[in-house]
Coordinates of C-alpha atoms in Angstrom, one line a residue:
Chain A
M23 CA 0.3 0.3 0.1
E24 CA 1.5 3.1 -1.2
L25 CA 1.9 5.7 2.1
K26 CA 0.3 9.4 1.5
P27 CA 3.5 11.9 1.1
I28 CA 4.3 14.1 4.8
P29 CA 6.8 16.6 5.1
T30 CA 9.9 16.2 7.2
R31 CA 8.9 19.1 9.4
D32 CA 6.1 16.8 10.6
G33 CA 8.8 14.3 11.4
F34 CA 10.6 16.5 13.5
G35 CA 8.0 18.4 15.3
E36 CA 6.7 15.0 16.0
E37 CA 9.6 13.4 17.5
I38 CA 10.6 16.6 19.5
T39 CA 7.6 16.1 21.2
A40 CA 7.7 12.5 22.1
L41 CA 11.1 12.4 23.1
G42 CA 10.5 16.1 25.3
R43 CA 7.8 13.3 26.9
V44 CA 11.0 11.5 28.9
N45 CA 13.7 13.7 27.8
Q46 CA 13.0 17.5 30.4
N47 CA 16.4 18.6 29.0
I48 CA 15.2 19.5 25.5
V49 CA 14.4 22.8 25.2
V50 CA 13.1 24.7 22.1
V51 CA 13.6 28.4 20.9
S52 CA 12.0 29.8 18.1
G53 CA 11.8 32.9 15.8
D54 CA 7.9 33.0 16.0
L55 CA 7.4 30.3 13.1
E56 CA 6.7 27.5 15.4
D57 CA 3.6 26.7 13.6
A58 CA 5.7 26.3 9.9
T59 CA 8.3 25.0 11.6
R60 CA 5.9 22.2 13.0
A61 CA 7.9 23.2 16.2
E62 CA 4.5 24.1 17.9
Y63 CA 3.7 20.3 18.8
F64 CA 6.6 20.5 21.1
K65 CA 5.4 24.1 22.5
K66 CA 1.9 22.9 23.3
E67 CA 3.2 19.8 25.9
F68 CA 5.6 21.9 27.5
P69 CA 5.3 25.5 27.4
E70 CA 7.8 25.9 29.9
R71 CA 10.6 24.6 27.5
F72 CA 9.6 26.8 24.9
F73 CA 10.6 30.2 23.9
N74 CA 9.6 32.2 21.1
L75 CA 12.2 34.9 20.9
G76 CA 9.8 36.5 18.1
I77 CA 11.3 38.0 14.9
A78 CA 15.0 37.8 15.8
E79 CA 17.1 35.5 14.2
Q80 CA 20.3 36.4 15.6
D81 CA 18.7 36.6 19.2
V82 CA 17.3 33.2 18.9
I83 CA 20.5 31.4 18.4
G84 CA 22.8 33.2 21.2
T85 CA 19.7 32.8 23.6
A86 CA 20.4 29.1 22.5
A87 CA 23.9 28.9 23.1
G88 CA 23.5 30.4 26.7
L89 CA 20.7 27.8 27.5
S90 CA 22.4 25.3 26.2
T91 CA 25.5 26.0 29.0
Q92 CA 22.9 25.0 31.6
G93 CA 22.8 21.1 30.3
F94 CA 20.2 21.8 28.1
V95 CA 19.6 20.2 24.5
V96 CA 18.5 23.2 22.3
F97 CA 16.7 23.3 19.3
A98 CA 17.2 26.3 17.1
T99 CA 14.0 27.0 15.0
S100 CA 13.3 28.9 12.0
F101 CA 12.7 28.6 8.5
A102 CA 16.1 27.2 6.4
V103 CA 16.9 31.2 5.0
F104 CA 16.7 32.9 8.2
L105 CA 18.4 31.3 10.7
T106 CA 21.6 30.3 8.3
N107 CA 21.2 33.4 6.7
R108 CA 20.4 36.1 8.7
A109 CA 22.2 34.7 12.2
Y110 CA 25.0 33.2 10.3
D111 CA 27.4 35.3 12.6
M112 CA 26.0 33.7 15.3
I113 CA 25.6 29.9 14.1
R114 CA 29.2 30.4 13.3
L115 CA 30.8 32.1 16.7
D116 CA 28.1 31.4 19.4
I117 CA 27.2 27.7 18.5
C118 CA 30.1 26.2 16.4
Y119 CA 33.1 27.6 18.0
N120 CA 31.8 27.5 21.6
N121 CA 30.9 24.2 20.7
C122 CA 27.3 24.3 22.2
N123 CA 24.9 21.6 22.3
V124 CA 22.3 23.5 20.0
K125 CA 20.8 21.8 17.1
V126 CA 19.5 24.0 14.9
V127 CA 16.5 22.7 13.2
C128 CA 14.7 24.0 10.4
S129 CA 12.1 23.8 8.0
H130 CA 11.9 25.7 4.7
G131 CA 14.3 24.3 2.6
G132 CA 14.7 24.0 -1.0
V133 CA 12.8 25.1 -4.0
T134 CA 9.8 23.2 -3.0
V135 CA 8.8 26.0 -0.4
G136 CA 6.9 27.1 -3.6
E137 CA 4.6 29.9 -3.4
D138 CA 6.5 32.3 -1.3
G139 CA 9.6 32.4 -3.9
A140 CA 13.2 32.7 -3.5
S141 CA 13.6 34.9 0.0
A142 CA 11.4 32.1 1.8
Q143 CA 13.1 29.4 -0.4
C144 CA 16.7 28.7 1.1
L145 CA 19.5 27.1 -1.4
E146 CA 22.1 27.8 0.2
D147 CA 22.2 26.3 3.8
F148 CA 24.2 22.9 2.9
A149 CA 27.3 25.1 1.8
I150 CA 27.3 27.6 4.2
M151 CA 26.6 25.0 6.8
R152 CA 29.0 22.1 6.0
V153 CA 31.7 25.1 6.1
L154 CA 31.8 25.7 9.6
P155 CA 34.1 23.6 12.2
N156 CA 32.1 21.5 14.4
M157 CA 29.3 22.0 12.7
R158 CA 27.4 18.3 11.1
V159 CA 24.9 18.9 8.1
I160 CA 21.7 16.2 8.0
C161 CA 19.2 16.3 5.3
P162 CA 16.4 13.6 5.9
A163 CA 14.8 12.3 2.9
D164 CA 11.0 11.1 4.4
V165 CA 9.2 11.6 7.7
L166 CA 10.1 8.1 9.4
E167 CA 13.9 9.7 8.8
A168 CA 13.5 12.6 10.0
K169 CA 12.4 11.6 13.0
K170 CA 15.4 8.9 13.2
A171 CA 17.2 12.1 12.8
T172 CA 15.9 14.3 15.3
R173 CA 16.4 11.4 17.8
A174 CA 19.8 10.7 17.0
I175 CA 20.8 14.5 16.7
T176 CA 19.6 14.7 20.1
N177 CA 21.2 11.8 21.2
T178 CA 24.8 13.0 20.1
P179 CA 26.4 16.1 22.0
G180 CA 27.7 19.4 19.6
P181 CA 26.2 21.1 16.7
F182 CA 23.7 20.2 13.9
Y183 CA 22.5 21.4 11.4
M184 CA 18.9 19.6 9.9
R185 CA 16.9 21.3 7.2
T186 CA 13.2 19.6 6.6
S187 CA 10.7 20.2 4.5
R188 CA 7.6 22.0 3.9
A189 CA 6.8 20.0 1.0
P190 CA 5.5 16.7 1.5
L191 CA 7.7 13.6 0.7
P192 CA 6.7 10.1 -0.4
I193 CA 7.6 7.6 2.4
I194 CA 10.6 5.7 0.9
T195 CA 12.5 4.5 3.8
K196 CA 11.7 1.3 6.3
Q197 CA 11.1 1.5 10.1
E198 CA 13.6 -0.8 10.0
D199 CA 16.5 1.3 8.4
P200 CA 19.3 2.1 10.2
F201 CA 19.9 5.9 10.9
V202 CA 23.6 6.6 12.0
I203 CA 24.6 9.9 11.3
G204 CA 27.2 9.9 8.8
K205 CA 26.4 6.8 7.7
A206 CA 24.7 6.9 4.2
N207 CA 22.0 4.1 3.3
V208 CA 22.3 2.3 0.4
L209 CA 18.7 1.9 -1.8
R210 CA 19.1 0.6 -4.3
K211 CA 22.1 -2.1 -5.6
G212 CA 23.0 -1.3 -8.9
K213 CA 26.5 -1.7 -11.3
D214 CA 27.0 1.5 -14.2
V215 CA 25.8 4.1 -12.2
T216 CA 25.9 5.1 -8.7
V217 CA 22.9 8.2 -8.0
I218 CA 23.7 9.9 -4.1
A219 CA 20.7 12.1 -3.2
C220 CA 19.5 13.6 -0.4
G221 CA 16.3 14.8 1.2
A222 CA 13.5 15.6 -2.1
M223 CA 15.5 14.4 -4.4
V224 CA 16.2 10.4 -3.0
S225 CA 12.3 9.5 -3.9
E226 CA 12.9 11.3 -7.6
A227 CA 16.5 8.9 -7.4
L228 CA 14.6 6.1 -6.7
S229 CA 12.0 6.8 -9.5
A230 CA 14.7 7.5 -12.0
A231 CA 16.4 3.9 -11.2
E232 CA 13.3 2.4 -11.7
K233 CA 12.6 3.8 -14.9
L234 CA 16.1 3.4 -16.0
F235 CA 16.4 -0.5 -14.9
H236 CA 13.3 -1.0 -17.6
E237 CA 15.9 1.0 -20.5
G238 CA 18.4 -2.1 -19.2
I239 CA 20.8 0.5 -16.9
S240 CA 21.5 -0.6 -13.4
V241 CA 21.6 1.8 -11.3
K242 CA 22.6 2.2 -7.7
V243 CA 20.9 4.7 -5.2
V244 CA 22.5 5.9 -1.9
N245 CA 20.6 8.4 0.0
M246 CA 23.3 11.0 2.0
H247 CA 21.1 12.2 4.8
T248 CA 24.1 13.1 6.4
I249 CA 25.7 16.0 4.1
K250 CA 29.0 16.4 6.8
P251 CA 30.6 14.5 8.1
I252 CA 29.9 12.9 4.6
D253 CA 30.4 9.1 4.0
I254 CA 34.0 8.3 2.3
Q255 CA 33.5 5.2 2.6
A256 CA 30.0 4.7 1.1
I257 CA 31.3 7.1 -1.9
V258 CA 34.5 5.2 -2.7
V259 CA 32.8 1.9 -2.4
S260 CA 30.0 3.1 -5.3
V261 CA 32.8 4.2 -7.8
K262 CA 34.5 0.6 -7.4
E263 CA 30.9 -0.8 -8.3
T264 CA 30.1 1.5 -10.4
G265 CA 32.5 3.9 -12.0
A266 CA 30.0 7.0 -12.5
I267 CA 28.4 9.1 -9.4
V268 CA 25.9 11.9 -10.2
T269 CA 24.5 13.5 -7.2
A270 CA 20.8 15.4 -7.0
E271 CA 20.0 17.9 -4.0
E272 CA 17.3 20.5 -3.6
H273 CA 20.4 23.3 -3.4
Q274 CA 22.6 25.2 -5.5
M275 CA 24.9 23.3 -7.3
A276 CA 27.5 25.2 -5.6
G277 CA 28.7 23.7 -2.4
G278 CA 26.2 21.7 -1.6
L279 CA 26.4 17.5 -1.6
G280 CA 27.2 17.4 -4.7
S281 CA 30.5 19.3 -3.6
A282 CA 31.1 17.4 -0.7
V283 CA 30.8 14.1 -2.7
A284 CA 33.2 15.7 -5.4
E285 CA 35.6 16.4 -2.4
V286 CA 36.3 12.2 -1.9
V287 CA 36.0 11.8 -5.7
A288 CA 38.5 13.9 -6.2
E289 CA 40.8 13.1 -3.4
H290 CA 39.6 9.6 -2.8
A291 CA 38.1 7.4 -5.6
P292 CA 38.0 9.7 -9.3
A293 CA 35.5 9.0 -11.6
P294 CA 33.5 11.0 -14.0
M295 CA 30.8 12.5 -12.1
E296 CA 27.8 14.8 -12.7
I297 CA 25.8 17.5 -9.8
I298 CA 21.8 17.9 -9.8
G299 CA 21.5 21.1 -8.4
V300 CA 20.2 24.6 -9.0
K301 CA 22.5 26.0 -11.1
D302 CA 23.6 29.5 -9.5
S303 CA 19.2 30.9 -9.9
F304 CA 17.6 32.4 -7.4
G305 CA 14.2 30.3 -6.9
E306 CA 10.9 32.4 -7.6
S307 CA 7.3 31.6 -6.9
G308 CA 5.0 28.6 -8.5
T309 CA 3.8 25.3 -7.2
P310 CA 6.8 23.0 -6.2
A311 CA 5.7 20.7 -8.6
Q312 CA 6.5 23.4 -11.4
L313 CA 9.6 24.7 -9.3
Q314 CA 11.0 21.4 -9.7
A315 CA 10.6 20.8 -13.0
H316 CA 11.7 24.3 -14.0
Y317 CA 14.8 23.9 -12.4
G318 CA 15.6 20.5 -13.3
L319 CA 15.3 19.0 -10.1
K320 CA 12.8 15.8 -11.4
D321 CA 13.5 12.4 -12.3
V322 CA 13.8 13.3 -15.7
N323 CA 16.7 15.0 -15.4
I324 CA 18.7 12.3 -13.2
I325 CA 17.9 10.0 -16.2
E326 CA 19.6 12.3 -18.6
A327 CA 23.0 13.0 -15.9
V328 CA 22.8 9.3 -15.5
K329 CA 23.1 8.8 -19.6
K330 CA 25.6 11.8 -19.8
V331 CA 28.2 10.1 -17.4
I332 CA 27.7 6.8 -18.6
K333 CA 29.7 8.2 -21.5
R334 CA 32.2 9.8 -19.6
K335 CA 33.0 6.3 -18.2
Chain B
M222 CA 36.6 29.0 48.8
S223 CA 34.8 32.1 47.4
V224 CA 37.1 35.1 47.1
K225 CA 35.3 38.0 49.8
P226 CA 34.9 41.2 48.8
L227 CA 38.0 43.5 48.6
D228 CA 37.7 47.2 50.5
I229 CA 37.4 50.1 47.9
V230 CA 40.7 51.6 48.9
S231 CA 42.8 48.3 48.2
L232 CA 40.6 47.7 44.7
E233 CA 42.1 50.9 43.6
R234 CA 45.6 50.3 44.5
Q235 CA 45.1 47.2 42.4
A236 CA 43.6 49.6 38.8
V237 CA 47.3 50.8 38.7
Q238 CA 49.0 47.6 39.3
I239 CA 46.3 46.0 36.6
R240 CA 47.4 49.0 33.8
H241 CA 50.6 48.3 34.1
E242 CA 50.2 44.6 33.2
I243 CA 47.8 45.6 30.2
L244 CA 50.6 47.9 29.2
E245 CA 52.7 45.3 29.5
T246 CA 51.4 42.6 27.8
L247 CA 49.9 44.5 25.3
A248 CA 53.7 45.6 24.5
C249 CA 54.8 41.9 24.7
A250 CA 52.3 41.1 22.3
G251 CA 52.9 43.8 20.0
S252 CA 49.3 43.8 19.3
G253 CA 45.6 43.7 21.0
H254 CA 43.2 46.8 22.1
P255 CA 44.6 48.8 24.8
G256 CA 42.0 51.6 24.8
G257 CA 38.8 49.8 26.1
S258 CA 41.2 47.3 28.4
L259 CA 41.8 50.8 30.3
S260 CA 38.8 52.5 30.4
S261 CA 37.3 49.2 31.7
V262 CA 39.5 48.2 34.3
E263 CA 37.7 49.1 37.6
I264 CA 34.8 47.6 35.7
M265 CA 36.9 44.5 35.5
L266 CA 37.6 45.2 39.1
T267 CA 34.7 46.0 41.0
L268 CA 33.0 42.5 39.3
Y269 CA 35.6 40.1 40.4
G270 CA 36.8 41.9 44.1
H271 CA 33.6 43.3 45.3
Q272 CA 30.7 41.4 43.4
M273 CA 31.0 38.2 41.7
S274 CA 30.5 34.9 43.6
H275 CA 33.3 32.8 42.1
K276 CA 36.3 30.4 42.9
P277 CA 39.4 30.9 41.0
S278 CA 40.5 27.9 42.1
D279 CA 37.3 26.0 40.8
P280 CA 36.5 28.6 37.4
K281 CA 33.7 25.9 36.5
W282 CA 32.1 25.8 40.4
E283 CA 28.2 25.8 39.7
G284 CA 27.4 28.3 41.8
R285 CA 29.6 30.7 40.2
D286 CA 28.0 34.7 39.1
R287 CA 28.8 34.8 35.4
L288 CA 30.2 37.3 33.6
I289 CA 30.1 36.9 29.6
I290 CA 32.5 39.7 27.9
S291 CA 30.6 41.2 25.0
K292 CA 33.4 43.5 23.7
G293 CA 35.9 39.9 23.3
H294 CA 38.7 42.3 21.9
V295 CA 39.3 43.8 25.5
S296 CA 41.3 40.4 26.2
P297 CA 44.1 42.2 27.7
V298 CA 42.4 43.6 31.0
V299 CA 40.0 40.4 31.2
Y300 CA 43.7 38.1 31.4
V301 CA 45.6 40.3 33.1
T302 CA 42.1 40.9 36.2
L303 CA 41.9 36.7 36.3
A304 CA 45.7 36.2 36.1
N305 CA 45.7 38.4 39.3
F306 CA 42.8 37.1 40.7
G307 CA 45.1 33.4 40.6
Y308 CA 43.0 32.0 37.7
F309 CA 46.6 31.0 36.2
P310 CA 49.7 32.2 36.7
K311 CA 50.9 35.8 35.4
E312 CA 53.9 34.5 34.0
E313 CA 51.8 33.4 31.2
L314 CA 50.2 36.9 30.1
K315 CA 53.4 36.4 28.1
T316 CA 52.2 34.2 25.6
F317 CA 49.4 36.8 25.1
R318 CA 48.9 36.6 21.8
K319 CA 51.7 34.0 20.4
F320 CA 51.3 30.8 18.3
G321 CA 49.9 27.9 21.0
A322 CA 48.8 30.0 23.5
R323 CA 45.9 29.9 25.5
L324 CA 45.9 33.3 25.5
Q325 CA 44.0 34.0 21.7
G326 CA 43.9 37.6 20.9
H327 CA 40.5 37.8 21.5
V328 CA 38.8 36.6 24.8
H329 CA 38.3 32.3 24.7
T330 CA 37.5 29.8 26.7
K331 CA 40.7 27.8 26.8
V332 CA 41.1 30.6 29.3
P333 CA 39.7 29.6 32.7
G334 CA 37.5 32.3 34.0
V335 CA 36.6 32.9 30.6
E336 CA 32.8 31.8 29.7
F337 CA 32.1 32.6 26.5
S338 CA 34.5 33.1 23.3
T339 CA 33.9 36.1 21.8
G340 CA 35.2 38.6 19.0
S341 CA 32.5 39.8 16.7
L342 CA 30.0 41.8 18.9
G343 CA 26.9 42.1 19.3
H344 CA 26.7 38.9 20.7
G345 CA 27.0 38.6 24.4
L346 CA 23.8 40.3 25.6
A347 CA 21.7 36.9 24.2
F348 CA 24.6 35.0 25.0
A349 CA 24.3 35.9 28.7
N350 CA 20.1 36.3 28.6
G351 CA 20.0 32.2 27.0
I352 CA 22.2 31.4 30.6
A353 CA 19.7 33.7 33.0
L354 CA 16.9 31.8 31.4
G355 CA 18.6 28.2 31.7
A356 CA 19.5 29.1 35.7
R357 CA 16.4 30.0 36.2
M358 CA 14.5 26.9 34.9
R359 CA 17.3 24.9 37.1
G360 CA 16.3 27.3 40.0
K361 CA 19.6 28.5 40.8
D362 CA 19.8 32.3 41.3
F363 CA 23.4 33.2 40.3
K364 CA 23.7 36.4 38.4
V365 CA 24.7 36.8 34.9
Y366 CA 27.1 40.1 34.2
C367 CA 27.6 40.5 30.6
L368 CA 30.3 43.8 29.6
L369 CA 29.5 45.6 26.5
G370 CA 31.1 48.2 24.4
D371 CA 29.5 51.2 23.4
G372 CA 30.1 51.0 19.9
E373 CA 28.9 47.9 20.0
I374 CA 25.3 49.0 21.0
Q375 CA 25.2 49.9 17.6
E376 CA 24.7 46.1 16.9
G377 CA 21.0 45.2 15.6
S378 CA 21.5 42.1 18.0
V379 CA 22.1 43.9 20.9
W380 CA 18.7 45.6 20.8
E381 CA 17.1 41.8 20.1
A382 CA 18.6 40.8 23.1
A383 CA 17.5 43.7 25.1
M384 CA 13.9 43.0 24.5
T385 CA 14.3 39.2 25.1
A386 CA 15.7 40.2 28.6
A387 CA 12.6 42.9 29.1
H388 CA 10.0 40.6 28.3
Y389 CA 11.2 37.5 30.2
K390 CA 11.9 39.9 33.2
L391 CA 15.5 38.8 33.8
D392 CA 16.1 40.5 36.8
H393 CA 19.3 38.4 37.4
V394 CA 21.1 39.9 34.2
C395 CA 23.3 42.9 34.7
A396 CA 24.9 44.5 31.3
I397 CA 27.3 47.2 31.9
V398 CA 28.1 49.5 29.2
D399 CA 31.7 50.5 29.2
Y400 CA 30.8 54.3 27.7
N401 CA 34.2 55.4 26.8
K402 CA 32.3 57.7 23.9
V403 CA 35.1 56.7 20.9
Q404 CA 35.4 53.5 18.7
E405 CA 37.8 52.0 16.0
N406 CA 37.6 55.2 13.7
G407 CA 36.4 58.4 16.0
P408 CA 34.1 59.6 18.7
T409 CA 31.2 57.9 18.7
N410 CA 28.7 60.4 18.8
E411 CA 30.5 61.3 15.5
I412 CA 29.8 57.7 13.6
K413 CA 26.7 57.0 14.7
N414 CA 25.5 58.4 18.3
L415 CA 24.3 56.4 21.0
E416 CA 22.5 59.0 22.9
P417 CA 20.3 59.4 24.6
L418 CA 21.7 56.2 25.5
G419 CA 20.2 55.6 29.7
Q420 CA 16.5 56.5 28.3
K421 CA 16.9 53.5 25.2
W422 CA 18.1 51.5 27.8
A423 CA 14.8 52.8 29.8
S424 CA 12.2 52.8 26.7
F425 CA 13.4 49.2 26.1
G426 CA 12.5 48.0 29.9
W427 CA 15.7 48.2 31.5
H428 CA 16.5 49.3 35.6
V429 CA 19.1 51.8 34.7
F430 CA 22.4 52.6 36.1
E431 CA 24.7 55.5 35.5
V432 CA 27.7 56.2 37.1
N433 CA 31.3 57.4 36.6
G434 CA 32.7 54.2 35.3
H435 CA 36.6 54.5 36.9
S436 CA 34.9 55.3 40.7
I437 CA 35.1 52.1 42.3
K438 CA 33.0 53.5 45.0
D439 CA 30.4 54.3 42.5
L440 CA 30.6 51.4 40.5
V441 CA 30.3 49.4 44.1
A442 CA 26.8 51.5 44.8
A443 CA 25.4 50.7 41.7
F444 CA 25.7 46.9 41.9
D445 CA 24.5 47.1 44.9
A446 CA 21.8 48.8 44.2
L447 CA 20.7 46.7 42.0
K448 CA 20.3 43.6 44.0
D449 CA 16.9 45.4 44.9
I450 CA 15.4 45.5 41.8
Q451 CA 13.2 43.2 40.8
G452 CA 11.0 42.0 37.5
K453 CA 13.2 44.0 34.9
P454 CA 17.2 43.9 34.0
S455 CA 19.0 46.0 34.8
V456 CA 22.0 47.7 32.8
I457 CA 24.4 50.5 34.5
I458 CA 26.6 52.7 32.2
A459 CA 29.7 53.4 33.2
H460 CA 30.7 56.7 31.8
T461 CA 34.9 55.9 31.3
V462 CA 37.7 57.4 29.5
K463 CA 38.9 55.2 26.4
G464 CA 42.6 54.7 27.4
K465 CA 42.5 55.6 30.8
G466 CA 45.7 56.4 32.6
V467 CA 47.6 57.2 30.5
S468 CA 47.7 60.8 28.9
F469 CA 48.8 60.2 25.4
M470 CA 46.3 57.0 24.7
E471 CA 43.1 59.4 27.0
G472 CA 40.1 59.7 24.4
K473 CA 42.2 58.7 20.8
S474 CA 40.5 56.2 18.2
A475 CA 44.2 55.7 17.2
W476 CA 44.7 53.7 20.5
H477 CA 42.0 51.6 19.8
G478 CA 43.8 48.5 18.9
K479 CA 47.5 49.3 18.8
A480 CA 50.1 47.8 21.6
P481 CA 52.0 50.6 22.8
N482 CA 56.3 50.3 21.8
Q483 CA 58.9 49.9 24.0
E484 CA 59.2 53.7 24.2
Q485 CA 55.8 54.4 24.7
L486 CA 54.9 51.8 27.5
A487 CA 58.1 53.2 29.4
Q488 CA 56.0 56.9 29.4
A489 CA 52.9 55.4 30.1
L490 CA 54.1 52.8 32.8
K491 CA 56.0 56.3 34.3
E492 CA 52.9 58.2 34.4
L493 CA 50.6 55.8 35.9
S494 CA 53.1 55.1 38.5
A495 CA 53.2 58.8 39.0
G496 CA 49.3 58.4 40.0
G497 CA 47.0 57.9 36.8
G498 CA 44.7 55.5 36.3
S499 CA 43.2 56.1 40.0
A500 CA 39.8 56.8 41.2
S501 CA 39.8 60.6 39.5
G502 CA 36.6 60.0 37.2
G503 CA 35.1 59.8 33.9
K504 CA 32.7 62.5 33.2

């Protein structure tokens, strides 16, 4: 039976609330978008451990860092674009330089945010978060994985950035799949090309692999839910097995998952590679599906890239 | 064992010595920030010598009052004060800004007694609020002090945090503005005027004290008075002189971030020994 698509932000909201019932040390700080990030699920049950600091992202991060010194696991939440861009200096200094136990969890990553347009869509977060020392970067592919990721970062000390989606994403992982920070999951075996994807692009990669299978091309699909630390071993093994890599992300081509994989490929396992992402452009208003099609973030684009990279083997 | 409050006369005497050591530390490093360090000597001494509960032998003691240095570039006065109170050997001041040393150019938590690594401005007050909120949730009653530079107040993040402290009635938060009225490139009132500074804080819901920031007696009186303030945060606007105690540094933006050479050091130490840097007051 096909499960109904659900936004990954719902997984975060539900899991943080469930964790809050057993872990009294969880505190959530919001920049007045708790309805949108789903942090309000937590707020409803634990108002005494929830702070809406208003529309003041710098303050959200600074206060979260201070709270963490009192032994709390602090979640700082807002839209991805507002926290990672507006409060970058606070994330860098307060959280990363001081190595605070703060988890920056942001909804509204990617173009699938939709009609609000470029000012609310975040296509830079992986790049600017993964460049920060001490920061680890996670992007779950579906609601089940979002829950597991929320649990994993709660239980792992130190700074994390996690991006969740506003758009409903199909459920493509299984309840029993492990979620280990920094360890990619192979969702489909294959021998001709490996597609390494994260977030919304993982289901597109699976769809592309299925279509290519019918054309006689065998595609391995890797869900790289942790962008930093990237799973070097999974990339090296994939190059050995398939000899070519395609990456796919709902992010600028520059600086994100594709760049992280390319760094590993260049250093450890040279192979032809194609990067799927937004090509140095801001988003615009439209439905998520229209935007994915316009910016080349669909299974057809992955199919095209796979065929291209095979020729370069 | 917690530090016992020192008497005001001995603190005043110590201020002269701290200014000496700040200048020697800067000269040895060949770089650093004398202006704001010299202007905040009495503030730091009053906090560590009179107001704060703290244990140099146990810098992480849970019950300590916290001091967040938001203007992280005044590491010379911070490190010299901490060394004077026994947080680490004074000998280590010679390693300030040197490769491999704990004494980083701007304050860093590697140094015993430093609560928060800063350097980029406008970060300290939100962090102080976070500590205070967390302490309240834990049922702890220590105070959280935050030393702000005046130029730093031009950062919008300071006012975001000012609103938060008032909204959450953080009466265990006390900000201290080292109001020396000079920033890196000139007088604050020419670059971006802060006045009316007291009214700004008051309108944000803070209880405001204005004092001569070079008078330990006045500072002690203000800190003592704020203990009675309930339901709102307090700010002490400490009127000071940038480069206080050294005639050629006083009020000069050129001495915001420059170390004295050997000749200048000798001249400055001579002036300090002759009575500069005492409680003779900012306006």
